[in-house]
Coordinates of C-alpha atoms and ligand atoms in Angstrom, one line a residue:
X6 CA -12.3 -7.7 3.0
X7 CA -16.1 -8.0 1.5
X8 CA -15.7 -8.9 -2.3
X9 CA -18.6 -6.5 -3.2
X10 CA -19.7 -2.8 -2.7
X11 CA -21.5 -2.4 1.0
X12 CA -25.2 -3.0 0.6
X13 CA -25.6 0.5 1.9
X14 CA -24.9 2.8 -0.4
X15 CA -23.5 6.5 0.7
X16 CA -24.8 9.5 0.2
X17 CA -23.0 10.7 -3.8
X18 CA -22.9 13.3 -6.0
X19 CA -24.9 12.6 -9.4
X20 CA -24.9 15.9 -11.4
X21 CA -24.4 14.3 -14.9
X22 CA -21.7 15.6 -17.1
X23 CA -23.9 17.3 -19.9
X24 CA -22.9 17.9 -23.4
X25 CA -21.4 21.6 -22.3
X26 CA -19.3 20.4 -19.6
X27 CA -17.9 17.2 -21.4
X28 CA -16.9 19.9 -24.6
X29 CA -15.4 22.2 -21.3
X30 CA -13.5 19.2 -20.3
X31 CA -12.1 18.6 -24.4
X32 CA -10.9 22.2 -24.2
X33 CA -8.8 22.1 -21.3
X34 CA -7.5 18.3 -21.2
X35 CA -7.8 17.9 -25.4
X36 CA -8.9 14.8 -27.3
X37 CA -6.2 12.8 -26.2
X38 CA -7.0 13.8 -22.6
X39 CA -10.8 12.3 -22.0
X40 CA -12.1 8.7 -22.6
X41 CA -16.2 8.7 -22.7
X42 CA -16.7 5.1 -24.6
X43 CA -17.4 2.2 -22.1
X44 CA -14.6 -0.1 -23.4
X45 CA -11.7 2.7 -22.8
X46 CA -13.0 3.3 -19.8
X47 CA -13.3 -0.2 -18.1
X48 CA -9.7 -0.5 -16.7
X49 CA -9.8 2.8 -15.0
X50 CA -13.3 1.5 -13.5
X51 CA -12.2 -1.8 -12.5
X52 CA -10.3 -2.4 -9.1
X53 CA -7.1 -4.5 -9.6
X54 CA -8.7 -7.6 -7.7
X55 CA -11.5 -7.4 -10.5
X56 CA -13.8 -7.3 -7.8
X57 CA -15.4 -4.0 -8.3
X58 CA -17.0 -2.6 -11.0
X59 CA -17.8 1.1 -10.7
X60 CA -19.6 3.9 -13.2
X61 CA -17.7 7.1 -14.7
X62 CA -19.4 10.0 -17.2
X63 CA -16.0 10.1 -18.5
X64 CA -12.5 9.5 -17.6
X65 CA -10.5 13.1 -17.6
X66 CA -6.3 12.6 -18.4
X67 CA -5.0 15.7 -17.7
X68 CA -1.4 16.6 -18.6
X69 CA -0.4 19.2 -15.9
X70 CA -1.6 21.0 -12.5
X71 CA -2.9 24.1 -14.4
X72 CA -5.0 21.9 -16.3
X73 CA -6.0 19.8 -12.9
X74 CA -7.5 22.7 -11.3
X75 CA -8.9 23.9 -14.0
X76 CA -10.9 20.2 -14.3
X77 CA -11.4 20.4 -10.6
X78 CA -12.6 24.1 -10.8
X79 CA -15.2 23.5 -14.0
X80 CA -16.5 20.2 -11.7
X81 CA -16.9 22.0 -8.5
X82 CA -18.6 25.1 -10.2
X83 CA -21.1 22.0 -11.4
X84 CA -21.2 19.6 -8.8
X85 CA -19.8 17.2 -10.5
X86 CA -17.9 14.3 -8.5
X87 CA -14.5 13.1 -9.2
X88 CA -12.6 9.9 -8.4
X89 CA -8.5 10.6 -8.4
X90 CA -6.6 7.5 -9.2
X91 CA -3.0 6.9 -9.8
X92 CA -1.6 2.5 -11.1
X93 CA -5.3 1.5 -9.8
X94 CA -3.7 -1.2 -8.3
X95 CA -4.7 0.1 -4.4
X96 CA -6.8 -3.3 -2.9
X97 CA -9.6 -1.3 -1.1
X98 CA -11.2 -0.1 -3.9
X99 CA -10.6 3.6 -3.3
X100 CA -9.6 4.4 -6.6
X101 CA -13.1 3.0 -8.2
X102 CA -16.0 4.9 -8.1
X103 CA -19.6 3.7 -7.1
X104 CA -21.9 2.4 -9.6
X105 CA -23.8 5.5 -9.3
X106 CA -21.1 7.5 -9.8
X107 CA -22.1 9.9 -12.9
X108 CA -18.9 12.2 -12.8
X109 CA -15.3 11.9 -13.9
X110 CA -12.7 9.4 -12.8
X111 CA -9.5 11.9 -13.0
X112 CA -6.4 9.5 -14.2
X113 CA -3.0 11.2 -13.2
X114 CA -1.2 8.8 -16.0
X115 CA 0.1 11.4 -18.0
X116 CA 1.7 13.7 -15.1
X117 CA 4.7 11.8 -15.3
X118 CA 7.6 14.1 -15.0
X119 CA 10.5 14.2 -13.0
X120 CA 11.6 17.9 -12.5
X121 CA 14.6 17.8 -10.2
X122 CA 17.1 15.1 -8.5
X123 CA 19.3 16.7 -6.0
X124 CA 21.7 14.4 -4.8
X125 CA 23.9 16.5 -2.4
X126 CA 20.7 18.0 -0.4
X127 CA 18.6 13.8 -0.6
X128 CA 15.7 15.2 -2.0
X129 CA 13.6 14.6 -6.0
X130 CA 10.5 17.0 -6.8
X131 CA 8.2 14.8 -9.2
X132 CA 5.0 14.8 -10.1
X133 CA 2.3 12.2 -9.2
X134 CA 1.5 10.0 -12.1
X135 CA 5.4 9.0 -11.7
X136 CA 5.4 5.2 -11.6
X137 CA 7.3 4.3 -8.3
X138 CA 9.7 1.8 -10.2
X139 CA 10.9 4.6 -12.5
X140 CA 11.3 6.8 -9.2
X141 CA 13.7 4.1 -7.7
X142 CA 15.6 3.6 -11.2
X143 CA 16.1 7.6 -11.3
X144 CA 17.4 7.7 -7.8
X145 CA 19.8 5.0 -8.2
X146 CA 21.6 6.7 -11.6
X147 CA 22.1 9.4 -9.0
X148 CA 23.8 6.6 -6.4
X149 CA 20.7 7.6 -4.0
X150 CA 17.7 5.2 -2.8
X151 CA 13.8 5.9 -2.4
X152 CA 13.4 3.8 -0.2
X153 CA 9.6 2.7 -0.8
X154 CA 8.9 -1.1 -2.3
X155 CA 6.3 -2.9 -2.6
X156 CA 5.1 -5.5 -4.9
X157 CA 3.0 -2.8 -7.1
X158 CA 5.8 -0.7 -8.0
X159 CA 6.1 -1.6 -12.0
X160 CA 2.4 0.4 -11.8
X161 CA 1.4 1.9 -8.6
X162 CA 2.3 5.3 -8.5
X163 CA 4.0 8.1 -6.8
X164 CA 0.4 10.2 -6.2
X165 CA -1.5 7.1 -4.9
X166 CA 1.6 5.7 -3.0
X167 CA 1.5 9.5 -0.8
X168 CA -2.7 9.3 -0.8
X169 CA -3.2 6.1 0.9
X170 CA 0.5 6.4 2.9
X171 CA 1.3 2.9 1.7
X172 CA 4.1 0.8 4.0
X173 CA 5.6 -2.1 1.8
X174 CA 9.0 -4.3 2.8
X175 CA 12.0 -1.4 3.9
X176 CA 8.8 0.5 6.5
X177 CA 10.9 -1.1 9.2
X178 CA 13.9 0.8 8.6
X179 CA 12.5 4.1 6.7
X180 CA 9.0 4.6 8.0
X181 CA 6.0 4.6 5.5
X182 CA 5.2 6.7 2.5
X183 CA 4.3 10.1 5.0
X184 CA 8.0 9.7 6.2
X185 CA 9.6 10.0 3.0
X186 CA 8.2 13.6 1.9
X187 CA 9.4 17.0 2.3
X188 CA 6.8 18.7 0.5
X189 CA 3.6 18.5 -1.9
X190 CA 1.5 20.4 -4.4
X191 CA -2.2 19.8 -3.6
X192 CA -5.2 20.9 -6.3
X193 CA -8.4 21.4 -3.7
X194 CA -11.9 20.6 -4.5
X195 CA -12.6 24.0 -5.4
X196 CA -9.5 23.9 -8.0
X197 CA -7.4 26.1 -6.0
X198 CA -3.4 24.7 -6.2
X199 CA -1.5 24.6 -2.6
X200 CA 2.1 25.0 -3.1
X201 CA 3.5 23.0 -0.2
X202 CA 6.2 22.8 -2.5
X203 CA 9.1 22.6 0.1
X204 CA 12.2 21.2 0.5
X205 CA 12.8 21.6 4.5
X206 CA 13.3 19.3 6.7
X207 CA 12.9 21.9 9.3
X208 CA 9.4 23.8 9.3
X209 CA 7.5 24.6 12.0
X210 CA 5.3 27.4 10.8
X211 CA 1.9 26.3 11.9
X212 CA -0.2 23.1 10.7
X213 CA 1.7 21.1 8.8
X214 CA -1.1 20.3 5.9
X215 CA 1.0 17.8 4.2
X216 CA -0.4 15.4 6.3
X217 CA -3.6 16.4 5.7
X218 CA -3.1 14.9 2.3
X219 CA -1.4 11.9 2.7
X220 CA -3.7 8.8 3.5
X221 CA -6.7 10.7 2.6
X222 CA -7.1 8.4 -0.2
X223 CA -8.3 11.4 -2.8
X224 CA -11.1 12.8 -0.5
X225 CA -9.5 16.2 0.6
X226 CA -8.2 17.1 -3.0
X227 CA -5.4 15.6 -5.5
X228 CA -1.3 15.5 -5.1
X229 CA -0.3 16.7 -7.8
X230 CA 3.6 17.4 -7.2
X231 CA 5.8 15.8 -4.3
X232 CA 9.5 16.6 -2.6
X233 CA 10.4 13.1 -1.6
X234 CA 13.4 12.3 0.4
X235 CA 16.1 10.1 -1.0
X236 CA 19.0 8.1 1.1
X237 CA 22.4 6.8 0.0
X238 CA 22.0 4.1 -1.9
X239 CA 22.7 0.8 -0.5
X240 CA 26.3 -0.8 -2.1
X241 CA 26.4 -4.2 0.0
X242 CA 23.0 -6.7 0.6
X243 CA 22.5 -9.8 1.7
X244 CA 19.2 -11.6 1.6
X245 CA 18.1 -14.8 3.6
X246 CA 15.8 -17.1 3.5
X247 CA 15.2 -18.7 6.9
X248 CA 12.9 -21.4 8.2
X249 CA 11.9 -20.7 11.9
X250 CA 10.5 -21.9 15.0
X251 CA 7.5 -20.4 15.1
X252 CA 6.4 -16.8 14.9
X253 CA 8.1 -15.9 18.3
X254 CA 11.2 -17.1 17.1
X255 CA 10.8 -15.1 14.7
X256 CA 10.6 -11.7 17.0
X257 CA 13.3 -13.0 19.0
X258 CA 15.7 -12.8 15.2
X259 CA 14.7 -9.3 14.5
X260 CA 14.7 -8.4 17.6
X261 CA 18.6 -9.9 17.6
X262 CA 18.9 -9.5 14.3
X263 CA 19.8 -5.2 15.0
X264 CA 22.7 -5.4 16.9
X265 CA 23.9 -7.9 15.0
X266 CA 23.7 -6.4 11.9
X267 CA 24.9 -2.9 13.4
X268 CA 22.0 -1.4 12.6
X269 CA 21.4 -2.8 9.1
X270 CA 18.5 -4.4 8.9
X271 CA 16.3 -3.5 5.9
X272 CA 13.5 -6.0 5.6
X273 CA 12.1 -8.5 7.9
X274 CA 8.6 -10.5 6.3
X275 CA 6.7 -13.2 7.9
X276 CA 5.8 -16.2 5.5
X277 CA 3.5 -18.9 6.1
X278 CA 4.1 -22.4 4.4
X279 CA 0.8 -22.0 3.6
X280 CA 1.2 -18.3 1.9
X281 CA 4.6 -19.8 0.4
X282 CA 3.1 -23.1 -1.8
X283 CA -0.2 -20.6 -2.8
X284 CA 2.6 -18.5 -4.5
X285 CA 4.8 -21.2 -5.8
X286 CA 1.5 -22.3 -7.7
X287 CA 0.6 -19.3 -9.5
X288 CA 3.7 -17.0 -10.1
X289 CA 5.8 -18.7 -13.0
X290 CA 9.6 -18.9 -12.2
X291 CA 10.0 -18.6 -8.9
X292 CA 11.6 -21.3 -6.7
X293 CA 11.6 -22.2 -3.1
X294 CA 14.8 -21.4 -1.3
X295 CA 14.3 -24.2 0.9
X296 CA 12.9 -27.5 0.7
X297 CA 11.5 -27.5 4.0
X298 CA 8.4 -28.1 5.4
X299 CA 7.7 -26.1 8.4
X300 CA 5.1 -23.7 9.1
X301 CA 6.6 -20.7 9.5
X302 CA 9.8 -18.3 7.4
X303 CA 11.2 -15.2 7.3
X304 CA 13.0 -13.1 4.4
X305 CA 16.0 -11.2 6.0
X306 CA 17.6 -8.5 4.6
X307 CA 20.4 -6.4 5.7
X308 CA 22.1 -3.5 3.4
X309 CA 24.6 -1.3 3.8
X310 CA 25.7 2.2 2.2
X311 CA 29.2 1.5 3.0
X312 CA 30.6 -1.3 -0.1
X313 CA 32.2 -3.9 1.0
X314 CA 36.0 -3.8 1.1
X315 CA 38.3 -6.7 0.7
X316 CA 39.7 -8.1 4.2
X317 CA 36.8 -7.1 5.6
X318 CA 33.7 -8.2 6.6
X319 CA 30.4 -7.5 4.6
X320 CA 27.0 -7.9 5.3
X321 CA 26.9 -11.9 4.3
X322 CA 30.1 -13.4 6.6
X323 CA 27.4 -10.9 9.6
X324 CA 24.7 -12.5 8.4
X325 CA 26.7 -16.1 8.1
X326 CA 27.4 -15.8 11.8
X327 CA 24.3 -15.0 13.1
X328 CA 22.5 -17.8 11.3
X329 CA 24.9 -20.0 13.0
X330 CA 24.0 -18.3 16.2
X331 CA 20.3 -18.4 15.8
X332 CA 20.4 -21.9 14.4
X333 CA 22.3 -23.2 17.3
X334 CA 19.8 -21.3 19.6
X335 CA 16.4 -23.4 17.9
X336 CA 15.1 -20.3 16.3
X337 CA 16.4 -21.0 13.0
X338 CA 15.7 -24.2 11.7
X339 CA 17.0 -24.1 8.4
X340 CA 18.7 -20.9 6.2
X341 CA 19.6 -20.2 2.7
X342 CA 21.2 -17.3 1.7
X343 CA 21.0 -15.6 -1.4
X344 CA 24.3 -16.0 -3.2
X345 CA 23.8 -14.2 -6.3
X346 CA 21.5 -11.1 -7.0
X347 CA 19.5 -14.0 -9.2
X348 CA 18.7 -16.0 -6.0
X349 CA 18.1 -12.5 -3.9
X350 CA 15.6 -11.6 -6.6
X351 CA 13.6 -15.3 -6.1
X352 CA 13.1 -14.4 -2.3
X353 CA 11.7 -11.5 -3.1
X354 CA 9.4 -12.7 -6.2
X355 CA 7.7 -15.0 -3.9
X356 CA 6.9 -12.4 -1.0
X357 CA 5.8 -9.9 -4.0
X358 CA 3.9 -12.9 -5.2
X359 CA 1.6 -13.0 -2.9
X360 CA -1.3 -10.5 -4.4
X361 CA -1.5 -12.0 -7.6
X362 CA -0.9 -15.3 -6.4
X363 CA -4.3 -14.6 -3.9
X364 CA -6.1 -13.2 -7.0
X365 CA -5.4 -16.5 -8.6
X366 CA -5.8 -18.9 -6.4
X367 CA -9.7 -17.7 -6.2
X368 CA -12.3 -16.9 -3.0
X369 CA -10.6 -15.8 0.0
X370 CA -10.5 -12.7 2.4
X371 CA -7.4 -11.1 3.5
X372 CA -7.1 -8.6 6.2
X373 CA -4.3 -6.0 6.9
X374 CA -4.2 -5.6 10.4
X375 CA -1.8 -4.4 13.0
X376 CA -0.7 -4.6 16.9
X377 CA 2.0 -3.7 18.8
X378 CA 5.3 -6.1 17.5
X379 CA 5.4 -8.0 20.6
X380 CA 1.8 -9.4 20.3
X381 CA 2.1 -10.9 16.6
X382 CA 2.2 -14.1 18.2
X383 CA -0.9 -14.2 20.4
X384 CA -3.0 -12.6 17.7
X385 CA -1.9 -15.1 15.2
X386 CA -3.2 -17.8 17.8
X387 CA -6.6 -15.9 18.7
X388 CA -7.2 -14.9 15.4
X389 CA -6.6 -18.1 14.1
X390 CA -8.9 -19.9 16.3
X391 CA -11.9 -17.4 15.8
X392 CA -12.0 -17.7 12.2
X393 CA -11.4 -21.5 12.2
X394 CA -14.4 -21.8 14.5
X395 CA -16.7 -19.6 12.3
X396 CA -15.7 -21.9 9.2
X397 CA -13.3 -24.7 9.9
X398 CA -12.4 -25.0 6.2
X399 CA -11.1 -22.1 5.6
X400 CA -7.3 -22.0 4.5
X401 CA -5.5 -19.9 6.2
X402 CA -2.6 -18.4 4.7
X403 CA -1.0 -15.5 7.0
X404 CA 2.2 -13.4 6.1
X405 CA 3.5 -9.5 6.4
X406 CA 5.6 -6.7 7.5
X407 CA 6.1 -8.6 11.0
X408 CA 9.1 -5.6 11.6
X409 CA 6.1 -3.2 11.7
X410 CA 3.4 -5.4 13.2
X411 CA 1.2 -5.8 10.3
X412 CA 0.0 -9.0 8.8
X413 CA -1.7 -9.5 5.9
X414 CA -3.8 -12.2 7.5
X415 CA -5.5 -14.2 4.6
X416 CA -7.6 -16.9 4.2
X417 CA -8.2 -18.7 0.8
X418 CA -11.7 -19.9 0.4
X419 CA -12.8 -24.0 1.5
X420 CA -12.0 -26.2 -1.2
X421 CA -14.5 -25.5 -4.2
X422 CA -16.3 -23.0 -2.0
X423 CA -17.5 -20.0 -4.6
X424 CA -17.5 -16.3 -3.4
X425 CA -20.8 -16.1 -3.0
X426 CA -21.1 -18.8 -0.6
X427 CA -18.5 -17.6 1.5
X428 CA -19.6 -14.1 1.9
X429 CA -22.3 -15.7 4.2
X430 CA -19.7 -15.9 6.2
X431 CA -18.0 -12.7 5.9
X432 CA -19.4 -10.4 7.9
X433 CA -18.5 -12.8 11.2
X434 CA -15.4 -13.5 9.8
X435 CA -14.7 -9.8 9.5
X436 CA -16.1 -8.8 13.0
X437 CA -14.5 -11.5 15.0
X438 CA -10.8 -10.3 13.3
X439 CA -11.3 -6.7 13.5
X440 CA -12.6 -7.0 17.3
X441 CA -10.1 -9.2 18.2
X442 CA -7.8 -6.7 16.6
X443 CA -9.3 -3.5 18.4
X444 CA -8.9 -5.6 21.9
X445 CA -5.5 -5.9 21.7
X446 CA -5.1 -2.1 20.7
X447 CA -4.1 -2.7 17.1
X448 CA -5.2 -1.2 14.1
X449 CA -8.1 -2.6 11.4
X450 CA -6.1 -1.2 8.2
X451 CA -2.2 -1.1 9.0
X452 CA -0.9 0.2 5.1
X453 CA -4.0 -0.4 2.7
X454 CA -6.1 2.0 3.7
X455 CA -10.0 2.2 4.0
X456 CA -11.7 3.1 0.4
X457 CA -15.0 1.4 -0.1
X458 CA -14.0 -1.7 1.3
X459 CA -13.8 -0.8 5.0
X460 CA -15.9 2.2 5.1
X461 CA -18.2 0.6 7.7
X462 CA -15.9 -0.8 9.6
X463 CA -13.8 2.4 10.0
X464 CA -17.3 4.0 11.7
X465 CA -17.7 0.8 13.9
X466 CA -14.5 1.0 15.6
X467 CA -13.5 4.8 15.4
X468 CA -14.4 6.6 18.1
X469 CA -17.1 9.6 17.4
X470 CA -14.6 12.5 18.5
X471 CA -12.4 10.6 15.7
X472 CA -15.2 10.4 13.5
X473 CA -16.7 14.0 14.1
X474 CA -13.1 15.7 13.7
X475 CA -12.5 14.0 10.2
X476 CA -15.7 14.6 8.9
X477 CA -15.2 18.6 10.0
X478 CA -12.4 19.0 7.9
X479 CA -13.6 16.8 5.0
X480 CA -16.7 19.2 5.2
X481 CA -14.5 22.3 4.9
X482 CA -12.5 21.0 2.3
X483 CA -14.9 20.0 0.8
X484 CA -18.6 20.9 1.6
X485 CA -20.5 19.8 -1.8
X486 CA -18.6 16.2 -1.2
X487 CA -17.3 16.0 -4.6
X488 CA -14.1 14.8 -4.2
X489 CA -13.7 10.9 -3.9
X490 CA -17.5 10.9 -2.9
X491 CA -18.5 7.4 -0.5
X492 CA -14.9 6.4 0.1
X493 CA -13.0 6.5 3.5
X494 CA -15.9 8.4 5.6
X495 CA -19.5 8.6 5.1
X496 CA -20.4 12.4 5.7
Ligands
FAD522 C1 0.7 -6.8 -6.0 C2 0.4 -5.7 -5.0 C3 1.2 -5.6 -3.9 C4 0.9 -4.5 -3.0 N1 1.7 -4.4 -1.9 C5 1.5 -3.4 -1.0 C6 2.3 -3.2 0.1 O1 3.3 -3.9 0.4 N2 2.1 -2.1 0.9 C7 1.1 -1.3 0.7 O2 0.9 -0.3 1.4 N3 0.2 -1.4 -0.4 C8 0.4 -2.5 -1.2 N4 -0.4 -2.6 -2.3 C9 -1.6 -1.7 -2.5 C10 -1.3 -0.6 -3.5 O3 -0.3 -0.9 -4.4 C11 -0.9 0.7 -2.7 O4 -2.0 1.1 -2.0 C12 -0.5 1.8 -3.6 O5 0.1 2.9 -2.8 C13 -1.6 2.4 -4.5 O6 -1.0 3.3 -5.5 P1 -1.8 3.5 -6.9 O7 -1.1 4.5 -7.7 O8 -2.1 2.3 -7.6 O9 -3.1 4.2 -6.3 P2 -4.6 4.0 -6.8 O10 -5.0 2.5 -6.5 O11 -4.8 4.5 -8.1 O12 -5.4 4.9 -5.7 C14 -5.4 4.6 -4.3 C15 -6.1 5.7 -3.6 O13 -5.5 6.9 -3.7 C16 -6.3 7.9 -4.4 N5 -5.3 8.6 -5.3 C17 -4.6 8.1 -6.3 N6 -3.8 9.0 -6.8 C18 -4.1 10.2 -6.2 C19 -3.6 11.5 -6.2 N7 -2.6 11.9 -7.1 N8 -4.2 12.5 -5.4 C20 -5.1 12.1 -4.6 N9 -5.6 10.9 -4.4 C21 -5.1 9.9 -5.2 C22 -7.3 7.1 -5.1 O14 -8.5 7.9 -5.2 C23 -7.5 6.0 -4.1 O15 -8.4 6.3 -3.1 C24 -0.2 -3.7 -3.2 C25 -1.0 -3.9 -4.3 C26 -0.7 -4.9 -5.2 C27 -1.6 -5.0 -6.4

């Protein structure tokens, strides 16, 4: 993760917005709907890790898809580039533009409506500046679950959730953000609206463009309406907090952990102690569940549609009983379980910690990688070693989604090391992870994305057929390269 824009710039757009498009822009979006002064505009181009600082000719708010395409329309007739974001809070700096950027950053903020819940066919039609916490809340008056979570929900939202096909903690049981929707309304570069609108979960009439859309990160054109699937909503949880052998054990548990808790299991996330006392530092409030001092833990949760009925066993005497199975076997070391939803909700403050707590704590490099489940271990060990021999200071600090085979593996800075100091050592850093990473037929971004961050390493390490085919339909989406200009692909 560099902690600065690549020294090689891309190839941009810079038609500047001149007085007649900026007054074309009032007309459709209104006063309220544009921000041209330098101090508005500094959130929108600022990336959440206040790492990046990008340019804008103006930041464009508008209030429905007509008035999107007609934005997108007026900027493609000009040449004008555009930089879609949703919360801003994505960590690869997709949603900032490039200093040179002289076109509009286009905030979907005020496209916040939900316009149907149907509860007896699982499905919600909303629109993408819906914050993802407000989704959940709306699904559960209506006793249904959306399923997506992840720390950035109070401001993430709905439209960049689908663009960079985020994961979070319940991917294990529900798949990632491409697996929970039935349909979408896309504005293109040229400003034309496709109305993918659908509610099926049964269509097999040709391409199936949704998932053109999802994961592009804005480059292919802007979601600006989604079908997303809902499930029952879950009536009986139990959360755990477990210290364990080592990361194996910890494979062995899930992997027991199924059966066990007849198909139940919701969330499974890797902690370091490391990863833990980083987030016990900076996030006020939060408490560790258990005073011990090994090096590895894992937050287990199990839920259940069906509510718990006296005489019978729920999800906590399961879980009860196969603690004292695992601890018996040497895998657990030491479990607490959450017995109120107060305690539950620590757990899963300090796992959601861990961003802010990184952000806090200074330096450091994090990358989200993935391999096959099985081989979390023996990357942990490899990867651990390279970096430690490239700069033995480092502090290490890994933790993530082990259920899905991605870890967040993170390294604060050495001891009173500044940023610029350790991006000397970045680039090894970077190649000897992503490498190692490639070798054992993982992936170099498992939920994050690619954005600006990774741009050159997604060239490095995907193959040219892969590279050639994205870039063909980027280029017939979009051949003037105005939408989300430098991010993802350099074309
Ligand atoms: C504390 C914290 C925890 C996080 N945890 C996780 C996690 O567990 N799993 C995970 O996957 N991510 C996580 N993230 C990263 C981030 O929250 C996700 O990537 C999220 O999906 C981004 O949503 P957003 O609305 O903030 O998008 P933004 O940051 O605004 O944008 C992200 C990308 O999508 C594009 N985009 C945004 N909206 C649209 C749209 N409507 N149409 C087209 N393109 C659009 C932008 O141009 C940009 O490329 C975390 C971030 C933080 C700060």
């Amino acid at each position: 993760m560099p902690a600065a824009f690549p020294s090689s710039v891309p190839t941009i757009p810079t038609a500047p917005l001149t007085a007649r498009i900026r007054d074309a822009l009032r007309a459709i979006v209104g006063e309220k709907g544009l921000i041209e002064d330098e101090h508005g505009m500094q959130p929108y181009v600022t990336d959440w890790r206040g790492l990046l600082v990008g340019g804008a000719g103006a930041v464009v708010r508008p209030g429905s898809t007509e008035e999107v395409s007609k934005v997108v329309r007026l900027c493609h007739q000009h040449g004008v580039a555009i930089v879609p974001q949703g919360g801003n809070t994505g960590l690869m700096g997709g949603a900032t533009p490039w200093p040179a950027h002289t076109g509009i950053l286009l905030s979907l903020g005020r496209m916040n409506r939900v316009f149907d819940v149907d509860p007896v066919g699982y499905a919600m039609t909303v629109e993408a500046g819906c914050v993802l916490q407000t989704l959940q809340e709306t699904a559960s008056q209506h006793d249904r679950f959306l399923p997506l979570s992840l720390g950035a929900q109070g401001s993430c939202m709905i439209g960049g959730n689908l663009s960079t096909n985020a994961g979070g903690v319940q991917v294990l049981r529900y798949g990632n953000a491409r697996n929970l929707v039935l349909g979408l309304e896309v504005v293109l570069p040229n400003g034309d609206v496709w109305d993918g609108l659908r509610a099926l979960k049964k269509d097999n009439t040709g391409y199936d463009l949704k998932h053109l859309f999802m994961g592009a990160e804005g480059t292919l054109g802007i979601i600006t309406k989604a079908v997303l699937k809902l499930w029952p909503a879950p009536k009986d949880i139990c959360t755990a907090w477990l210290a364990v052998r080592d990361p194996s054990a910890a494979l062995e548990i899930l992997s027991e952990a199924h059966a066990a808790s007849e198909d139940n299991v919701g969330s499974c996330e890797l902690m370091s102690r490391s990863a833990i006392d980083m987030i016990l530092r900076h996030i006020p409030g939060v408490q560790d569940p258990l005073r011990a001092d090994t090096p590895w833990y894992l937050l287990l949760e199990w839920s259940s549609a069906r509510a718990r009925r006296d005489g019978t066993e729920g999800m906590s005497e399961k879980m009860e009983q196969f603690l004292a199975d695992q601890l018996e076997a040497g895998r657990v070391l030491d479990a607490a379980i959450g017995q109120s939803v107060g305690q539950s909700r620590n757990m899963w403050r300090i796992r959601e910690g861990a961003a802010a707590a990184s952000r806090a704590e200074g330096p450091g490099l994090s990358y989200d990688v993935s391999v096959a489940i099985s081989k979390i271990p023996d990357f942990i060990d490899k990867g651990l070693k390279a970096v430690l021999d490239i700069l033995p200071s480092i502090r290490p600090y890994p933790l993530g989604h082990i259920g899905d085979g991605n870890l967040h593996f993170s390294f604060m800075g050495p001891v009173g090391m500044d940023q610029q100091t350790l991006n000397q050592y970045t680039a090894a850093i970077t190649r000897a992870v992503n490498d190692l990473v490639t070798s054992m037929g993982g992936s170099i971004s498992a939920e994050h994305g690619i954005g600006i961050d990774k741009l050159d390493e997604l060239s490095h390490y995907r193959s040219k057929t892969e590279l050639d085919i994205m870039r063909t339909i980027k280029r017939a989406l979009d051949p003037q390269n105005i939408m989300n200009p430098g991010k993802v692909l350099r074309v």
